[in-house]
Amino acid sequence: MTCTEFLAILDDVIDKSIAAETRAEIEVHLRKCGHCEVVLDTTRKTIEIFRCHEIYELPTEVSERLHVAIIEKCKKAK
Amino acid sequence: MPTIEPVAEQNEPHPDVALVERVRAGDVSAYDTLVRKYERQLFRIAQHITQNREDAEDVMQDAFLKAYEKLDQFQGNSKFYTWLVRIAVNESLMRLRKRRTGKLVSMDEDIQTEEGSVPRDFADWAPNPEQNYNQSELADILKKTIQGLPQGFRVVFVLRDVDGLSTEETAEALGLSVPAVKSRLLRARLQLRERLSRYFKRTTPAASEAKASAKGNGPLGNGVDA
């Protein structure tokens, strides 16, 4: 496997949608290629960081205000 | 070539189906439950598209109201949440269009860039690099990083990787093909990784350099495949 081939299936590797025989090829490639290993590790970490840190919090008071408005309008729309 | 693992069969109806049925029967409190369940995700999506807090609040409110009014059109072929996201995405784009006084706005804006589609930064990151920043610094870094992405990449990343929608659901919610979602997701992930590397890579380069050298550097850096 080449780096270009690895990069083409990077998403499948991250999403664990890889056939067993391809997985073995990937493991061989990663054992000899530090760059691809770093790209894989840090891309996984990128996803994890964005998943674990909410950057657009909806404040409780805003949520409550919107919530009341939505339900009131829904009742009127009936 | 890799194969896609089969999707587990869904024998159990999604819990939202029963709630939607109750709403259709006139139970507004069931809609209340759906709003509480999805308001944060919808707000997040609207923020990522409009990049404006007030617009995001309006979009969220309008999307929930529109979904309520159009509930008869919800066929149940897709998840309620996917259907809701599609409404919120359309509302967000309409809001942007208004702000830009009628200028065409679409999910395809600015996606022609090739920036970041090939990795350039191969420095390894520090362990738990986010811990080197306080909450507010980290939030600023993440905002700045994701806001720099083209809108069409940003929204695919958020739906797929933050919200956890499948590729197919993301395609449906955005009105895109599955290959388009896959292509945008890869480029979004790589561009975000590249941008975060500026903040998170090890301060002493020795470790990562040594690691790469020990293995023999691959081609992503020097143009020759390993």
PDB file of N, CA and C in Angstrom, chain A residues 70-78, chain B residues 28 68:
ATOM      1  N   ILE A  70     -41.825  28.593  20.959  1.00  0.00           N
ATOM      2  CA  ILE A  70     -42.146  27.531  19.994  1.00  0.00           C
ATOM      3  C   ILE A  70     -43.460  26.850  20.364  1.00  0.00           C
ATOM      4  N   ILE A  71     -43.583  26.485  21.623  1.00  0.00           N
ATOM      5  CA  ILE A  71     -44.789  25.743  22.034  1.00  0.00           C
ATOM      6  C   ILE A  71     -46.032  26.634  21.929  1.00  0.00           C
ATOM      7  N   GLU A  72     -45.889  27.922  22.296  1.00  0.00           N
ATOM      8  CA  GLU A  72     -47.035  28.837  22.169  1.00  0.00           C
ATOM      9  C   GLU A  72     -47.488  28.935  20.714  1.00  0.00           C
ATOM     10  N   LYS A  73     -46.514  29.086  19.815  1.00  0.00           N
ATOM     11  CA  LYS A  73     -46.858  29.209  18.394  1.00  0.00           C
ATOM     12  C   LYS A  73     -47.463  27.911  17.870  1.00  0.00           C
ATOM     13  N   CYS A  74     -46.953  26.791  18.343  1.00  0.00           N
ATOM     14  CA  CYS A  74     -47.500  25.500  17.908  1.00  0.00           C
ATOM     15  C   CYS A  74     -48.961  25.363  18.350  1.00  0.00           C
ATOM     16  N   LYS A  75     -49.233  25.806  19.563  1.00  0.00           N
ATOM     17  CA  LYS A  75     -50.613  25.717  20.059  1.00  0.00           C
ATOM     18  C   LYS A  75     -51.539  26.575  19.202  1.00  0.00           C
ATOM     19  N   LYS A  76     -51.047  27.756  18.825  1.00  0.00           N
ATOM     20  CA  LYS A  76     -51.859  28.658  17.991  1.00  0.00           C
ATOM     21  C   LYS A  76     -52.038  28.078  16.588  1.00  0.00           C
ATOM     22  N   ALA A  77     -51.023  27.381  16.116  1.00  0.00           N
ATOM     23  CA  ALA A  77     -51.057  26.854  14.750  1.00  0.00           C
ATOM     24  C   ALA A  77     -52.028  25.693  14.604  1.00  0.00           C
ATOM     25  N   LYS A  78     -52.452  25.129  15.725  1.00  0.00           N
ATOM     26  CA  LYS A  78     -53.325  23.941  15.662  1.00  0.00           C
ATOM     27  C   LYS A  78     -54.688  24.251  15.046  1.00  0.00           C
TER      28      LYS A  78
ATOM     29  N   VAL B  28     -49.490  18.341  22.131  1.00  0.00           N
ATOM     30  CA  VAL B  28     -48.388  19.306  21.994  1.00  0.00           C
ATOM     31  C   VAL B  28     -47.239  18.980  22.950  1.00  0.00           C
ATOM     32  N   TYR B  68     -43.442  21.523  12.770  1.00  0.00           N
ATOM     33  CA  TYR B  68     -44.755  21.242  13.385  1.00  0.00           C
ATOM     34  C   TYR B  68     -45.872  21.421  12.361  1.00  0.00           C
TER      35      TYR B  68
END
